[in-house]
Coordinates of C-alpha atoms and ligand atoms in Angstrom, one line a residue:
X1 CA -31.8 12.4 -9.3
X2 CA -29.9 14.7 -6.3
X3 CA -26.2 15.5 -7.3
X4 CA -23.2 14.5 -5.0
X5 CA -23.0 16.4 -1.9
X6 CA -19.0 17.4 -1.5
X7 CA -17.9 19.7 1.9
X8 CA -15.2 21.4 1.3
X9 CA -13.3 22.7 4.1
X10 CA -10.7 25.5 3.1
X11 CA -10.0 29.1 2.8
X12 CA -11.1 31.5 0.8
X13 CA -9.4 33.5 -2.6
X14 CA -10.6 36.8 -3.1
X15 CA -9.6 36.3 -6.4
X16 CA -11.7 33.7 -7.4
X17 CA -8.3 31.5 -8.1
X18 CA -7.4 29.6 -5.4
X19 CA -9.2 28.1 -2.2
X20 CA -12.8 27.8 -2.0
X21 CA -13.6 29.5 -4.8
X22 CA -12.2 27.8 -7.2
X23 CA -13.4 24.5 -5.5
X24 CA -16.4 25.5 -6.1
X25 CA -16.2 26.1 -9.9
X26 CA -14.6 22.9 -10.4
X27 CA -17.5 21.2 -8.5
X28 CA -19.9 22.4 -10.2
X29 CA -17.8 22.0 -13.4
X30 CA -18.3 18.4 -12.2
X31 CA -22.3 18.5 -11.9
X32 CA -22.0 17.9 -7.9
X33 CA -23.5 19.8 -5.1
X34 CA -20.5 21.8 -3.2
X35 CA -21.2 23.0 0.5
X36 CA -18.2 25.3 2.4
X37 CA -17.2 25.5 5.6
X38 CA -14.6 28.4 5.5
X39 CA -11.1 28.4 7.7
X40 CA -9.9 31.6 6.7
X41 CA -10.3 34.8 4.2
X42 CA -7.7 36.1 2.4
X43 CA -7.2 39.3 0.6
X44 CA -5.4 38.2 -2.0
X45 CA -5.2 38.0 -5.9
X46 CA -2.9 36.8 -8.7
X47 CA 0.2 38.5 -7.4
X48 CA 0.3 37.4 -3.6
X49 CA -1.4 37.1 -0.9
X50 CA -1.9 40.5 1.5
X51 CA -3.6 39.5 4.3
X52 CA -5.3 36.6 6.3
X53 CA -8.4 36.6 8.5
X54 CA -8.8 32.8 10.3
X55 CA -12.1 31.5 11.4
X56 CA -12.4 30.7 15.1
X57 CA -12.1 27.0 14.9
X58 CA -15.5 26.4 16.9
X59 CA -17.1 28.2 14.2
X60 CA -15.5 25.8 11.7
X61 CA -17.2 23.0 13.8
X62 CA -20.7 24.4 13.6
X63 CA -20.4 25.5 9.6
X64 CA -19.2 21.3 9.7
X65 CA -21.9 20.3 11.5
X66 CA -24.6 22.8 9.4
X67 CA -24.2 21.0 6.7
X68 CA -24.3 17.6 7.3
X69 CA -26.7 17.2 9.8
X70 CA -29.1 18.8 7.6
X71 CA -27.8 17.9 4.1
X72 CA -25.5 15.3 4.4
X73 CA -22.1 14.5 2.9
X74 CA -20.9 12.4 0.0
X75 CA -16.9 13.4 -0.1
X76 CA -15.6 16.0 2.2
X77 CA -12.1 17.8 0.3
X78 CA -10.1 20.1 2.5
X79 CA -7.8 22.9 1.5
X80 CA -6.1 25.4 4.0
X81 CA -7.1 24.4 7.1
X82 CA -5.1 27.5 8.5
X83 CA -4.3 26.4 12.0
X84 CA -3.5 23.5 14.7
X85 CA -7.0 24.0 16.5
X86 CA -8.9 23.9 13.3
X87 CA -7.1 20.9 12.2
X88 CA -7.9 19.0 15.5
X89 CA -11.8 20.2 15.0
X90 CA -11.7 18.9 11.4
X91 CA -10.3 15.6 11.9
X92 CA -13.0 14.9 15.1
X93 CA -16.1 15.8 12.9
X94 CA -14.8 13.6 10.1
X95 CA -14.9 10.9 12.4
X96 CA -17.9 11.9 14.5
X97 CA -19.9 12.5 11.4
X98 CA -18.7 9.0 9.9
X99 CA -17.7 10.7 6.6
X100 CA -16.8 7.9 3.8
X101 CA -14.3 9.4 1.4
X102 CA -12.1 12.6 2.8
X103 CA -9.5 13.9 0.0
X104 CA -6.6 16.4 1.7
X105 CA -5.4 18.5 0.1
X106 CA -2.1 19.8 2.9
X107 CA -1.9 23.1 1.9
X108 CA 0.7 24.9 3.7
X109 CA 2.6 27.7 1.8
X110 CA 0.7 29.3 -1.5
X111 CA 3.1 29.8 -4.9
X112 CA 3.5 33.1 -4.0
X113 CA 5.1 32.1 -0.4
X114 CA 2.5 33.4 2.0
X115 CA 1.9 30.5 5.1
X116 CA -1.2 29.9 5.1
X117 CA -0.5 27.2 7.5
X118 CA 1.8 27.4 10.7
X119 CA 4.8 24.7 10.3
X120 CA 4.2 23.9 14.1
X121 CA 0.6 22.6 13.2
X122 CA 2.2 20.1 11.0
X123 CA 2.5 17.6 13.9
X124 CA -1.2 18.0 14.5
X125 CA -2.0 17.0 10.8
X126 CA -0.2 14.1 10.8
X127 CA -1.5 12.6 14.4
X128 CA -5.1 13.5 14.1
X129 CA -6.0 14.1 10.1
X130 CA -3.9 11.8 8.6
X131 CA -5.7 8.6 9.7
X132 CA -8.7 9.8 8.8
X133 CA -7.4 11.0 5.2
X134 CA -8.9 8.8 2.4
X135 CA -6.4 10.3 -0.1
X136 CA -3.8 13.0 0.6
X137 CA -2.6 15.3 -2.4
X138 CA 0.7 16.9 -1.1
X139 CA 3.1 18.6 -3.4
X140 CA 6.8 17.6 -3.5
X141 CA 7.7 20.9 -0.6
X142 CA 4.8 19.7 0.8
X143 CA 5.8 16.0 1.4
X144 CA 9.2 16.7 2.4
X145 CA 7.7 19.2 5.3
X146 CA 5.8 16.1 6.5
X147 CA 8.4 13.8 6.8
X148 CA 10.8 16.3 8.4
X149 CA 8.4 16.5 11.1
X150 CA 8.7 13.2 11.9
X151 CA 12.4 13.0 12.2
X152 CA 13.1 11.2 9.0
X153 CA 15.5 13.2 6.7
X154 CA 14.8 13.9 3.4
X155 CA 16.7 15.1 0.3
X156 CA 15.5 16.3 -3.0
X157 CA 14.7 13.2 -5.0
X158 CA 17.3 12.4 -7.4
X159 CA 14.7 9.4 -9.7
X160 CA 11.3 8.6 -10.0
X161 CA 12.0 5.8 -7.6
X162 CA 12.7 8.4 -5.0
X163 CA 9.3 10.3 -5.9
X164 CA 7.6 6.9 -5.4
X165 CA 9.8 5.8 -2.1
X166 CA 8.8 9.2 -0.8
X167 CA 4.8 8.8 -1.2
X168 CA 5.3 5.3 0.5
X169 CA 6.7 7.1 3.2
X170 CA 4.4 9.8 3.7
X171 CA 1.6 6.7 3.4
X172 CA 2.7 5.3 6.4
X173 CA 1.7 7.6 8.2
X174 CA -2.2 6.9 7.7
X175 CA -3.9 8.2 4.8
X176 CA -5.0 5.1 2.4
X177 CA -4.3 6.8 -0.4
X178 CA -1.4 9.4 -1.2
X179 CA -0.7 11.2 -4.1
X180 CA 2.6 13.2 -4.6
X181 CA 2.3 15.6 -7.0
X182 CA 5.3 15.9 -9.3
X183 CA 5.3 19.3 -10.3
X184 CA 8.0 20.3 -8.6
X185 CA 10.9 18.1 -10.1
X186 CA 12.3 18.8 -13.0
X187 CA 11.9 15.9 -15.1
X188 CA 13.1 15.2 -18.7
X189 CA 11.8 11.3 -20.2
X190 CA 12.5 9.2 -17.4
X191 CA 15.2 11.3 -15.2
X192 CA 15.1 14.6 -12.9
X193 CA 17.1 17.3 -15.2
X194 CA 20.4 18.7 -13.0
X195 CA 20.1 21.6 -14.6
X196 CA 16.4 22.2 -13.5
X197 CA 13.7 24.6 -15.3
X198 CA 15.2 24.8 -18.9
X199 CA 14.8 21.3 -19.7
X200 CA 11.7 20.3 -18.3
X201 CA 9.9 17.8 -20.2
X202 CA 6.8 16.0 -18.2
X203 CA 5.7 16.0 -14.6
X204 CA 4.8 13.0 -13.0
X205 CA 2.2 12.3 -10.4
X206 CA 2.8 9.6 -8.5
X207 CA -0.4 7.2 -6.7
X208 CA 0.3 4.7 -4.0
X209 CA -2.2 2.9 -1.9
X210 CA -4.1 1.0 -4.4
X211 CA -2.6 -2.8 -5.9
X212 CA -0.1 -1.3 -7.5
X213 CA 2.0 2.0 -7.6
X214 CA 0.3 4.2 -10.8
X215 CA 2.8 6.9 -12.0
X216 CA 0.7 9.2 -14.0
X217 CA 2.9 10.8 -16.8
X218 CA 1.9 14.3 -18.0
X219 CA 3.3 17.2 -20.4
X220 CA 5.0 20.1 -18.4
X221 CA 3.5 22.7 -19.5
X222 CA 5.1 25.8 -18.9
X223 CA 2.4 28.8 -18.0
X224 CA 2.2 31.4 -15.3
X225 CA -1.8 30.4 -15.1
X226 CA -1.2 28.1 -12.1
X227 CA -2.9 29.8 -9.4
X228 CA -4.9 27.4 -7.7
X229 CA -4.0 24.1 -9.4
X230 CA -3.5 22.1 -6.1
X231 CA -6.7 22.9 -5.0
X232 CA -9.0 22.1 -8.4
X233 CA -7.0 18.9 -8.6
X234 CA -8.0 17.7 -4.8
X235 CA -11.6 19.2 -6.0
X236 CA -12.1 17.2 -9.3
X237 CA -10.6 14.3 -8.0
X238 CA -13.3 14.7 -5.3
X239 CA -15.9 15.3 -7.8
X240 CA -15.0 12.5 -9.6
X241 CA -14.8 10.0 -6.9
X242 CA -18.6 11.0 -5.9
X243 CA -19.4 10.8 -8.8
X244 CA -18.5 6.5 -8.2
X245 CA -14.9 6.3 -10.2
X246 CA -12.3 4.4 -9.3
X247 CA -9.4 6.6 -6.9
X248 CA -7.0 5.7 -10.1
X249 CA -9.6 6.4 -12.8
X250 CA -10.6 9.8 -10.6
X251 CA -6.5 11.4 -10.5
X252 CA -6.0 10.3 -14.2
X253 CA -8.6 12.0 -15.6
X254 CA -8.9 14.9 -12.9
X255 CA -5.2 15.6 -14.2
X256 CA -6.4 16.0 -17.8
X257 CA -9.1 18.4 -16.6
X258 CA -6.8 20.4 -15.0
X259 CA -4.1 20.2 -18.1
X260 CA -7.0 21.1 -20.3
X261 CA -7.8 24.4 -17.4
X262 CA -4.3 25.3 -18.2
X263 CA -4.3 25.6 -21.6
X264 CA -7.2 27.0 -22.1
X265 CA -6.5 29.6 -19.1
X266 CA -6.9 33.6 -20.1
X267 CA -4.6 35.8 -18.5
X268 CA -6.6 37.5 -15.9
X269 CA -4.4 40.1 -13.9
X270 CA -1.1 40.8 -14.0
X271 CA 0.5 37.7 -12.0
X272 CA 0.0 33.9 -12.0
X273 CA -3.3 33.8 -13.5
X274 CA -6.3 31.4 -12.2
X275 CA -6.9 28.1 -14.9
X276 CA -10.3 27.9 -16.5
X277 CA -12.3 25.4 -14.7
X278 CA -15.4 25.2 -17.4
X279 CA -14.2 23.6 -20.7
Ligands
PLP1 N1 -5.2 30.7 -1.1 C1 -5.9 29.7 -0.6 C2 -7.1 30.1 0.2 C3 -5.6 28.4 -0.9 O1 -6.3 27.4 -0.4 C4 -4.5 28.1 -1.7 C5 -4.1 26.8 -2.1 O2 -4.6 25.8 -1.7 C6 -3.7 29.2 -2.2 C7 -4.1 30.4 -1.9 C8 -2.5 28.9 -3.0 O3 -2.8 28.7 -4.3 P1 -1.5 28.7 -5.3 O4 -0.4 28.1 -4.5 O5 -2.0 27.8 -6.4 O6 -1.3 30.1 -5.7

């Protein structure tokens, strides 16, 4: 029997963390086949990242094209895409190579702050990736960006109905599937704490697309081994969905693989470590 073939399309963590790397460990974590097509390199590690060198965006196109014309492609999961031109080359091979399933992840500022992609290209993602998207994994800062770009004007969400009115939003704009990642609010049972950090109970993830709204409830569990969460999410959700579970059987259980990363995470260096992608 082969193993499920995943692209990912992303940048690279020196560190082993973030990016590509870690996408990597989590697929094969998963049992599936992962192939790269690599945006940008950073130098960077668990304390920030120092310096970015992008891929020429036609060179993206042939890594693309490399793999699947030869290979092929089960689930393609993207990460940093890096910049506007890269975006525009991404979103034309998705629909040039007929992929089936395409999880993005927008990554557009890392934990540490770095930009690792411009705000201007943010228009681009929406008009050419986002209707292509078969299920995109923004973070709350992350949402927000994309609907400020399109005029609408957004606050910080006061209830989980705002969490849920806000991935509606951001679904309108193409992508079958979105899920906004929670992490951000402060949540205590069933309200967002005023007072923020201290009182942080659970983080809720938030799915709409399918039948019904699914609002995933998990403990907040307060580490500094977070480096590269977002990305091993998008990544065992993509595993998963290869693999032939449902998109709301694939985010619940990809979220207990990453809860279980975190807690079991080892304090490598001497900043926001990396989670532990085999356990
Ligand atoms: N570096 C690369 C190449 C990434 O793709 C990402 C996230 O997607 C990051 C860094 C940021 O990771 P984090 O915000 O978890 O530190």
């Amino acid at each position: 029997m082969t193993s499920k073939r995943i692209l990912v399309i992303a940048g690279s963590d020196s560190s082993g963390g973030a990016g590509l790397e870690a996408d990597q460990k989590v697929i094969a974590a998963h049992g599936c086949y992962a192939m790269t097509a690599t945006t940008a390199l950073t130098a960077q590690n668990t304390q920030g990242v120092y310096d970015i060198h992008q891929t020429p965006s036609s060179f993206v196109r042939k890594q693309i094209d490399a793999c699947i014309e030869d290979i092929g492609v089960d689930v393609v999961k993207t990460g940093m895409l890096a910049s506007a031109s890269t975006i525009e080359v991404v979103a034309e091979a998705l629909k040039r190579h007929n992929v089936p399933v395409c999880i993005v992840d927008p990554v557009m500022v890392s934990t540490s702050g770095a930009q690792l992609l411009p705000e201007t290209a943010v228009e681009i993602l929406i008009a050419q990736l986002l209707p292509v998207t078969t299920l995109l994994t923004p973070n709350l800062p992350e949402a927000q960006l994309i609907l400020k770009s399109t005029g609408k004007s957004v606050g910080e969400p006061q209830s989980v109905d705002d969490i849920v009115a806000m991935a509606k939003a951001v679904r309108e704009l193409g992508p079958k599937y979105v899920l906004l990642k929670g992490g951000h609010v402060p949540l205590t049972k069933d309200r967002v704490v005023p007072t923020g950090e201290a009182d942080r109970q659970i983080v809720l993830n938030v799915l709409v697309g399918g039948a019904e709204d699914v609002i995933f409830e998990t403990a907040y569990l307060k580490s500094k081994n977070t480096h590269g969460t977002g990305c091993s999410l998008a990544s065992a959700i993509a595993s998963r969905l290869a693999s032939g579970m449902t998109i709301e059987q694939a985010v619940k259980t990809a979220n207990y693989y990453i809860e279980a990363g975190i807690r079991t995470s080892q304090d490598l260096g001497k900043g926001s470590g990396p989670i532990n992608h085999f356990h």
